Coordinates of C-alpha atoms and ligand atoms in Angstrom, one line a residue:
M1 CA -59.7 -167.4 42.4
K2 CA -59.9 -168.7 45.6
L3 CA -62.6 -167.1 47.1
D4 CA -65.0 -168.7 44.3
A5 CA -64.4 -171.7 45.9
Y6 CA -67.0 -170.5 48.4
K7 CA -69.5 -169.6 46.7
K8 CA -71.3 -173.1 47.5
V9 CA -71.1 -172.3 51.0
T10 CA -71.7 -168.7 51.8
G11 CA -73.5 -167.8 48.7
I12 CA -72.7 -165.4 45.5
V13 CA -74.1 -162.0 47.2
T14 CA -71.4 -162.8 50.1
L15 CA -68.9 -162.9 47.7
R16 CA -69.5 -160.0 45.7
M17 CA -70.1 -158.0 48.8
L18 CA -66.6 -158.9 50.1
R19 CA -65.0 -157.9 46.5
Q20 CA -67.2 -154.3 46.6
L21 CA -65.5 -154.1 50.1
A22 CA -61.9 -154.8 49.2
K23 CA -62.1 -152.6 46.3
H24 CA -61.4 -149.8 48.7
L25 CA -58.2 -151.4 50.0
K26 CA -56.7 -152.3 46.8
G27 CA -52.9 -152.8 47.4
A28 CA -53.0 -151.4 51.0
K29 CA -50.2 -153.4 53.0
V30 CA -51.7 -155.5 55.4
V31 CA -49.1 -157.4 57.9
H32 CA -50.6 -160.1 60.9
V33 CA -48.0 -160.6 63.4
N34 CA -48.5 -163.6 65.8
S35 CA -46.0 -166.0 67.7
T36 CA -46.6 -169.4 66.0
R37 CA -46.9 -170.9 62.5
Q38 CA -48.9 -174.2 63.7
G39 CA -50.9 -175.4 66.6
G40 CA -53.7 -173.6 68.3
G41 CA -57.0 -171.0 66.6
V42 CA -54.6 -167.8 65.6
A43 CA -52.5 -169.8 63.2
E44 CA -55.7 -171.9 62.2
I45 CA -57.3 -168.5 61.2
L46 CA -54.3 -166.7 59.7
S47 CA -53.5 -169.8 57.8
W48 CA -56.6 -168.9 55.6
L49 CA -57.3 -164.9 56.0
I50 CA -54.0 -163.9 54.6
P51 CA -54.5 -165.9 51.1
L52 CA -58.1 -164.5 51.1
K53 CA -57.1 -161.2 51.5
R54 CA -54.6 -161.5 48.9
D55 CA -56.9 -162.9 46.4
L56 CA -58.9 -160.0 47.1
G57 CA -56.1 -157.6 45.8
I58 CA -54.5 -156.4 49.3
D59 CA -51.0 -156.7 49.9
A60 CA -51.1 -159.1 53.0
S61 CA -48.5 -160.7 54.7
W62 CA -48.1 -163.0 58.1
E63 CA -45.2 -162.7 60.2
V64 CA -44.0 -164.8 63.9
I65 CA -42.1 -163.4 66.1
E66 CA -38.8 -165.8 67.0
G67 CA -38.0 -166.4 70.9
D68 CA -36.3 -168.5 73.1
E69 CA -37.9 -171.1 76.0
P70 CA -37.6 -168.5 78.6
F71 CA -39.5 -165.9 76.3
F72 CA -42.3 -168.3 75.5
A73 CA -42.5 -169.6 79.1
L74 CA -42.9 -165.9 80.3
T75 CA -45.5 -164.9 77.3
K76 CA -47.4 -168.0 78.5
I77 CA -47.2 -166.3 81.9
F78 CA -49.2 -163.5 80.3
H79 CA -51.4 -165.9 78.5
N80 CA -52.6 -167.6 82.0
A81 CA -52.5 -163.8 83.8
L82 CA -54.9 -162.1 81.1
Q83 CA -57.0 -165.1 81.8
G84 CA -57.1 -164.9 85.4
N85 CA -54.2 -166.5 87.0
P86 CA -52.8 -164.9 90.0
I87 CA -49.1 -165.4 88.8
D88 CA -46.5 -162.9 88.4
A89 CA -43.6 -162.3 86.3
S90 CA -40.2 -161.5 87.7
P91 CA -38.4 -158.7 86.6
A92 CA -35.7 -160.6 84.9
A93 CA -38.3 -162.2 82.8
L94 CA -39.5 -159.1 81.8
R95 CA -36.2 -157.8 80.8
A96 CA -35.5 -160.8 78.5
Y97 CA -39.4 -160.5 77.2
E98 CA -38.5 -156.8 76.3
E99 CA -35.1 -157.9 74.7
T100 CA -36.7 -160.3 72.7
S101 CA -39.3 -157.9 71.4
E102 CA -36.9 -155.7 70.3
S103 CA -34.7 -157.9 68.5
N104 CA -38.0 -159.1 66.5
A105 CA -38.5 -155.6 65.7
A106 CA -35.6 -155.1 64.5
R107 CA -35.9 -157.6 61.8
L108 CA -39.2 -156.7 61.0
R109 CA -39.2 -153.0 61.6
P110 CA -39.2 -152.2 57.7
L111 CA -42.2 -153.8 56.9
L112 CA -44.0 -153.1 59.9
E113 CA -43.6 -149.1 59.5
E114 CA -44.2 -149.3 55.9
A115 CA -47.5 -151.1 56.3
D116 CA -50.7 -149.7 56.1
F117 CA -52.5 -151.9 58.4
V118 CA -50.6 -153.8 61.2
F119 CA -52.6 -156.4 62.9
I120 CA -50.6 -157.6 66.2
H121 CA -52.3 -161.0 67.8
D122 CA -52.0 -161.4 71.3
P123 CA -49.5 -160.3 73.9
Q124 CA -46.5 -162.0 72.8
P125 CA -45.9 -159.6 70.0
A126 CA -47.4 -156.7 71.8
R127 CA -44.3 -154.5 72.3
L128 CA -43.0 -154.3 68.6
I129 CA -45.3 -151.1 68.2
L130 CA -42.7 -149.6 70.9
H131 CA -39.9 -150.4 68.4
C132 CA -41.6 -148.9 65.6
P133 CA -41.2 -145.2 66.0
N134 CA -41.9 -144.5 62.2
R135 CA -44.7 -146.1 61.3
K136 CA -46.9 -145.0 58.8
G137 CA -50.3 -147.1 59.0
R138 CA -52.8 -147.7 61.8
W139 CA -52.0 -150.8 64.4
F140 CA -54.5 -152.9 65.8
W141 CA -54.0 -155.1 69.1
R142 CA -56.0 -158.1 68.1
C143 CA -56.5 -160.2 71.6
H144 CA -57.9 -163.5 71.3
I145 CA -57.8 -164.8 74.9
D146 CA -60.4 -164.2 77.5
A147 CA -59.3 -160.8 79.1
S148 CA -62.4 -160.5 80.9
R149 CA -61.0 -160.7 84.1
P150 CA -57.0 -160.1 83.8
H151 CA -54.5 -160.3 87.1
R152 CA -54.1 -157.0 87.6
P153 CA -50.4 -156.6 87.9
I154 CA -49.6 -158.4 84.6
W155 CA -53.0 -155.9 82.6
K156 CA -50.9 -153.2 84.3
Y157 CA -47.9 -153.9 83.0
L158 CA -49.2 -154.5 79.3
A159 CA -52.0 -151.5 79.4
P160 CA -49.5 -149.3 78.5
V161 CA -48.3 -150.9 75.4
V162 CA -51.7 -151.5 74.6
Q163 CA -52.6 -148.1 74.6
R164 CA -50.1 -147.0 72.0
Y165 CA -52.6 -148.9 69.4
D166 CA -55.0 -147.2 67.2
A167 CA -57.5 -149.5 68.1
S168 CA -58.0 -153.3 70.0
V169 CA -60.1 -156.2 68.7
F170 CA -61.5 -158.3 71.0
S171 CA -63.8 -161.6 70.3
M172 CA -66.8 -160.8 72.6
V173 CA -67.7 -157.4 74.6
Q174 CA -67.1 -159.1 78.1
F175 CA -63.4 -159.2 77.2
A176 CA -62.9 -155.4 76.1
Q177 CA -61.1 -153.5 78.1
P178 CA -60.6 -149.8 79.9
V179 CA -58.2 -148.4 76.9
N180 CA -58.9 -144.8 75.7
H181 CA -58.9 -146.1 71.7
P182 CA -61.7 -147.9 69.9
Q183 CA -62.4 -151.4 70.7
F184 CA -64.0 -153.3 68.4
L185 CA -65.7 -156.8 68.3
I186 CA -64.9 -159.3 65.9
A187 CA -65.7 -163.1 66.3
P188 CA -63.7 -166.1 65.1
S189 CA -64.1 -168.1 62.1
I190 CA -63.6 -171.3 60.4
D191 CA -62.5 -172.0 56.7
P192 CA -65.5 -174.5 55.6
L193 CA -63.2 -175.7 52.8
S194 CA -59.8 -176.5 54.7
E195 CA -58.7 -179.7 55.3
K196 CA -59.7 -179.3 58.9
N197 CA -63.5 -178.9 57.6
C198 CA -64.2 -180.1 54.2
D199 CA -66.5 -182.9 53.7
L200 CA -64.8 -186.2 54.1
P201 CA -66.0 -189.6 52.3
Q202 CA -67.6 -192.0 55.2
E203 CA -64.5 -194.7 54.3
E204 CA -62.1 -192.1 55.4
I205 CA -63.4 -191.4 58.4
G206 CA -63.9 -194.9 59.4
L207 CA -60.3 -195.5 58.7
A208 CA -59.2 -192.9 60.6
L209 CA -61.1 -194.4 63.9
E210 CA -59.8 -197.8 62.8
S211 CA -56.2 -196.7 62.6
F212 CA -56.7 -195.2 66.2
S213 CA -58.1 -198.6 67.4
L214 CA -61.7 -196.8 67.9
D215 CA -64.6 -198.8 67.9
P216 CA -67.3 -197.1 65.4
A217 CA -70.2 -199.6 67.0
R218 CA -69.7 -197.7 70.7
P219 CA -70.4 -193.9 71.9
I220 CA -67.3 -191.5 71.1
L221 CA -66.6 -188.3 72.9
T222 CA -63.9 -186.1 71.5
Q223 CA -62.3 -183.2 72.9
I224 CA -59.4 -181.7 70.8
S225 CA -57.3 -179.2 72.5
R226 CA -53.9 -178.3 72.9
F227 CA -52.8 -179.7 76.1
D228 CA -53.5 -176.8 78.5
R229 CA -55.1 -176.4 81.9
F230 CA -57.6 -173.9 81.0
K231 CA -58.9 -176.9 78.4
D232 CA -59.8 -178.8 81.5
P233 CA -59.0 -182.2 80.3
L234 CA -59.0 -183.9 83.7
G235 CA -62.2 -182.5 83.7
V236 CA -63.4 -184.3 80.9
I237 CA -61.8 -187.8 82.1
A238 CA -63.9 -187.5 85.2
A239 CA -66.9 -186.7 83.3
Y240 CA -65.8 -189.7 81.0
R241 CA -65.8 -191.9 84.0
L242 CA -69.2 -191.2 85.3
V243 CA -70.6 -192.1 82.1
K244 CA -68.8 -195.1 81.7
Q245 CA -70.5 -196.3 84.7
F246 CA -73.7 -196.6 82.7
M247 CA -72.5 -196.5 78.9
P248 CA -69.6 -198.0 77.0
V249 CA -67.8 -194.9 76.0
Q250 CA -64.7 -193.7 74.3
L251 CA -63.2 -190.6 74.6
V252 CA -60.4 -189.4 72.4
L253 CA -58.4 -186.3 73.7
A254 CA -56.3 -185.0 71.1
G255 CA -54.0 -182.7 70.7
G256 CA -50.6 -181.4 69.5
G257 CA -48.2 -179.1 71.0
A258 CA -47.8 -175.3 69.8
S259 CA -44.2 -173.8 69.7
D260 CA -45.5 -170.9 71.7
D261 CA -47.1 -173.3 74.4
P262 CA -44.2 -174.5 76.9
E263 CA -46.6 -176.2 79.3
G264 CA -48.5 -178.7 77.1
E265 CA -45.6 -181.5 78.2
A266 CA -46.6 -180.9 81.6
V267 CA -50.1 -181.2 81.4
L268 CA -50.2 -184.0 79.3
S269 CA -48.3 -186.2 81.7
E270 CA -50.7 -185.5 84.3
V271 CA -54.0 -186.3 81.5
R272 CA -51.7 -189.5 80.7
Q273 CA -51.5 -190.1 84.6
S274 CA -55.0 -189.5 85.3
A275 CA -56.1 -192.2 82.0
A276 CA -54.2 -194.5 84.0
N277 CA -54.0 -196.8 81.0
D278 CA -57.8 -197.0 80.6
P279 CA -58.0 -198.7 77.0
D280 CA -60.9 -196.4 76.3
I281 CA -59.5 -193.5 76.8
H282 CA -57.5 -192.5 73.6
I283 CA -54.8 -189.5 74.2
L284 CA -53.6 -188.7 70.6
L285 CA -50.5 -186.5 70.1
L286 CA -51.1 -185.4 66.8
P287 CA -48.5 -183.5 64.7
G288 CA -49.2 -179.7 63.4
D289 CA -50.5 -180.6 59.8
A290 CA -53.3 -183.5 61.3
H291 CA -56.0 -181.6 60.1
R292 CA -57.8 -184.1 58.2
T293 CA -56.9 -186.7 60.7
I294 CA -58.7 -184.2 63.4
N295 CA -61.7 -183.4 60.8
A296 CA -62.6 -187.5 60.6
L297 CA -62.0 -187.5 64.5
Q298 CA -64.7 -184.8 64.8
R299 CA -66.9 -186.3 62.3
G300 CA -66.5 -189.7 63.3
S301 CA -67.6 -188.6 67.4
D302 CA -71.2 -188.8 68.6
I303 CA -70.5 -185.6 70.7
V304 CA -67.9 -183.3 70.7
I305 CA -66.5 -181.9 74.2
Q306 CA -64.7 -178.6 74.9
K307 CA -64.8 -178.3 78.9
S308 CA -62.8 -175.2 78.9
L309 CA -62.5 -172.9 82.1
K310 CA -61.6 -170.3 80.2
E311 CA -61.9 -169.7 76.6
G312 CA -61.1 -166.8 74.2
F313 CA -63.4 -168.0 71.2
G314 CA -63.1 -171.6 70.9
L315 CA -62.4 -172.7 66.9
T316 CA -62.9 -176.8 68.3
V317 CA -66.4 -175.6 69.3
T318 CA -67.3 -174.0 66.0
E319 CA -65.4 -176.9 63.8
G320 CA -67.6 -179.5 65.7
L321 CA -70.9 -177.5 65.2
W322 CA -70.3 -177.3 61.8
K323 CA -69.5 -181.0 61.4
G324 CA -73.1 -181.7 62.3
K325 CA -72.1 -182.5 66.1
P326 CA -73.8 -181.4 69.5
V327 CA -71.3 -179.7 71.5
I328 CA -70.9 -179.8 75.2
G329 CA -68.8 -177.1 76.5
G330 CA -67.7 -175.0 79.4
D331 CA -70.1 -171.9 80.2
V332 CA -66.9 -169.5 79.2
G333 CA -66.0 -167.0 77.2
G334 CA -66.5 -167.7 73.4
I335 CA -68.2 -171.1 73.9
K336 CA -71.3 -169.0 75.3
L337 CA -71.6 -167.6 71.6
Q338 CA -71.9 -170.9 70.0
V339 CA -73.4 -173.6 72.2
I340 CA -77.0 -172.3 73.0
P341 CA -78.3 -174.5 75.5
H342 CA -80.6 -177.5 73.9
H343 CA -80.3 -176.0 70.4
T344 CA -76.4 -176.4 69.3
G345 CA -75.6 -178.5 72.7
Y346 CA -75.3 -177.8 76.9
L347 CA -72.9 -175.3 78.6
V348 CA -71.4 -176.9 81.7
H349 CA -69.7 -176.2 84.8
T350 CA -68.6 -179.4 86.2
P351 CA -67.8 -182.9 85.3
E352 CA -70.8 -184.2 86.9
G353 CA -72.6 -181.6 84.4
A354 CA -71.4 -182.3 81.3
A355 CA -71.5 -186.5 82.1
H356 CA -75.7 -185.8 82.6
W357 CA -75.8 -184.1 79.2
I358 CA -73.2 -186.6 77.9
R359 CA -75.9 -189.4 78.7
Y360 CA -78.6 -187.6 77.8
L361 CA -77.4 -186.9 74.4
L362 CA -76.7 -190.4 73.9
Q363 CA -79.7 -191.6 74.9
H364 CA -81.3 -189.3 72.4
R365 CA -79.9 -189.8 68.9
P366 CA -82.8 -187.9 67.3
L367 CA -82.3 -185.3 69.1
R368 CA -78.6 -185.4 68.3
E369 CA -79.0 -185.1 64.8
A370 CA -81.4 -182.3 65.0
M371 CA -78.9 -179.9 67.3
G372 CA -76.3 -181.3 64.6
R373 CA -78.3 -179.9 62.0
K374 CA -78.9 -176.9 63.4
G375 CA -75.4 -176.1 65.1
R376 CA -74.2 -176.3 61.2
E377 CA -76.6 -173.8 59.9
F378 CA -75.6 -171.7 62.9
V379 CA -72.1 -172.0 62.1
R380 CA -72.8 -170.9 58.3
E381 CA -74.7 -167.9 59.6
N382 CA -72.5 -166.6 62.1
F383 CA -68.8 -168.3 62.2
L384 CA -67.6 -169.0 58.8
L385 CA -64.6 -166.8 57.1
S386 CA -67.0 -164.6 54.9
R387 CA -68.3 -162.9 58.0
H388 CA -64.8 -162.8 59.8
L389 CA -63.3 -161.4 56.8
R390 CA -66.2 -158.4 56.0
E391 CA -65.4 -157.3 59.6
Y392 CA -62.0 -157.5 58.9
L393 CA -62.1 -155.1 55.6
T394 CA -65.3 -152.8 57.0
L395 CA -62.6 -152.0 60.2
M396 CA -59.7 -151.2 57.8
M397 CA -62.0 -149.2 55.4
G398 CA -63.3 -147.1 58.4
F399 CA -59.9 -146.0 59.2
K400 CA -58.7 -145.5 55.5
L401 CA -61.8 -143.2 54.9
G402 CA -61.2 -141.3 58.6
M403 CA -64.8 -142.9 59.8
T404 CA -63.4 -143.9 62.5
D405 CA -61.7 -140.7 63.9
R406 CA -64.6 -138.6 63.5
L407 CA -66.6 -141.0 65.3
M408 CA -64.0 -140.8 68.3
A409 CA -63.8 -137.0 68.1
G410 CA -67.4 -137.1 68.9
Ligands
UDP501 N1 -55.9 -178.0 66.6 C1 -55.2 -179.0 66.1 N2 -54.4 -179.5 66.7 C2 -54.1 -180.1 67.8 C3 -54.7 -179.0 68.5 C4 -55.6 -177.9 68.2 O1 -55.1 -178.4 64.7 O2 -53.5 -181.0 68.4 C5 -56.3 -176.8 66.1 C6 -58.0 -177.1 66.5 O3 -58.4 -177.9 65.7 C7 -58.2 -175.9 66.5 C8 -57.5 -174.6 67.0 O4 -56.1 -175.8 66.9 O5 -58.3 -175.1 65.0 C9 -57.8 -174.4 68.3 O6 -58.2 -173.5 68.2 P1 -59.4 -173.0 69.6 O7 -59.5 -171.6 69.6 O8 -59.9 -174.2 70.2 O9 -57.9 -172.8 70.9 P2 -56.6 -172.1 71.2 O10 -55.7 -173.5 70.8 O11 -56.3 -171.1 70.2 O12 -56.8 -171.9 72.6

């Protein structure tokens, strides 16, 4: 069984508990819907979650909504607005969104209406619920983004849709919203055995660095991210430049596109312009399945950076910590759950702050190593798929056994 492979990492007791919980959900039909198979944290999670649920005897499946460019341009506006940007959508764009939701619902309706549990990830597929009037199961809106201070007009448009769900799930308490259904907190997690996170031979790491002309004898700073303004790649370049005045560092900015993210190209060209052909800034455009390469880059780095300005969770932070790297991250969203200042890394607000801690860490190798060890254990305790699966199973069981209804009834 797939789950058995995790014994070495999580311990046998954890796996027994998962099997015990899953007994109550044997044969349950569970559908997850998001907007891309590759690129970004949600796809990363669903790619291991579905096979493991199936392994536990749950009839889980993963569906992806389809849309054209205007649809994803509009849903990116939702994404940016929920994370606080004051941008609005035109009535025509909203109509196109509504029509695309309807056509996706026509395709998915039989599956969704029959399911015992439906998890709809983020705003893109959120309207499916409106077109499934004969739904038999419980529906959850799983919001992965930092919705702590949404731009009000867009939230006002989305809120009545969200209200239709039986519950919503957020990554941290600060993101919860005033809606009249139960809200649950489930933090994301990584798969420690995936290509992205498994141990790698030192030789493979060396070859990966060599293939990108990175010099292992000089410090390497890495940020892996979609080219998105909230990930602040320009701020990372600014921090690198401040450090570069004193130390011969190299910077890796690696990211590929996600099919539901239409802004990537514009941001990438801003990044290229800012890098101005500096041979020590390595802008890598990686294919969607470059998991092992990303793994090697993270492992070959001295410090992992995630200088986001907004962040739902930041799986790249988890990935860096798991690889024993200190992480310098923006003091926002889910990064704050993971970067514990002076223990697993440092939280920063500015390029100057990032540069300060980069220099400090590069000057203190034993500290880097000690932080790296702590970071790995911190992830083992809190952010591995076993905890995540347990919380999903518990949530479904709570609804199946009517416990949540009783709680709501007071
Ligand atoms: N990722 C990837 N290729 C890329 C950029 C990112 O595989 O070119 C992965 C990255 O390793 C992580 C996920 O996509 O697993 C990004 O998740 P995160 O929560 O950090 O950010 P999101 O993109 O969901 O905002």
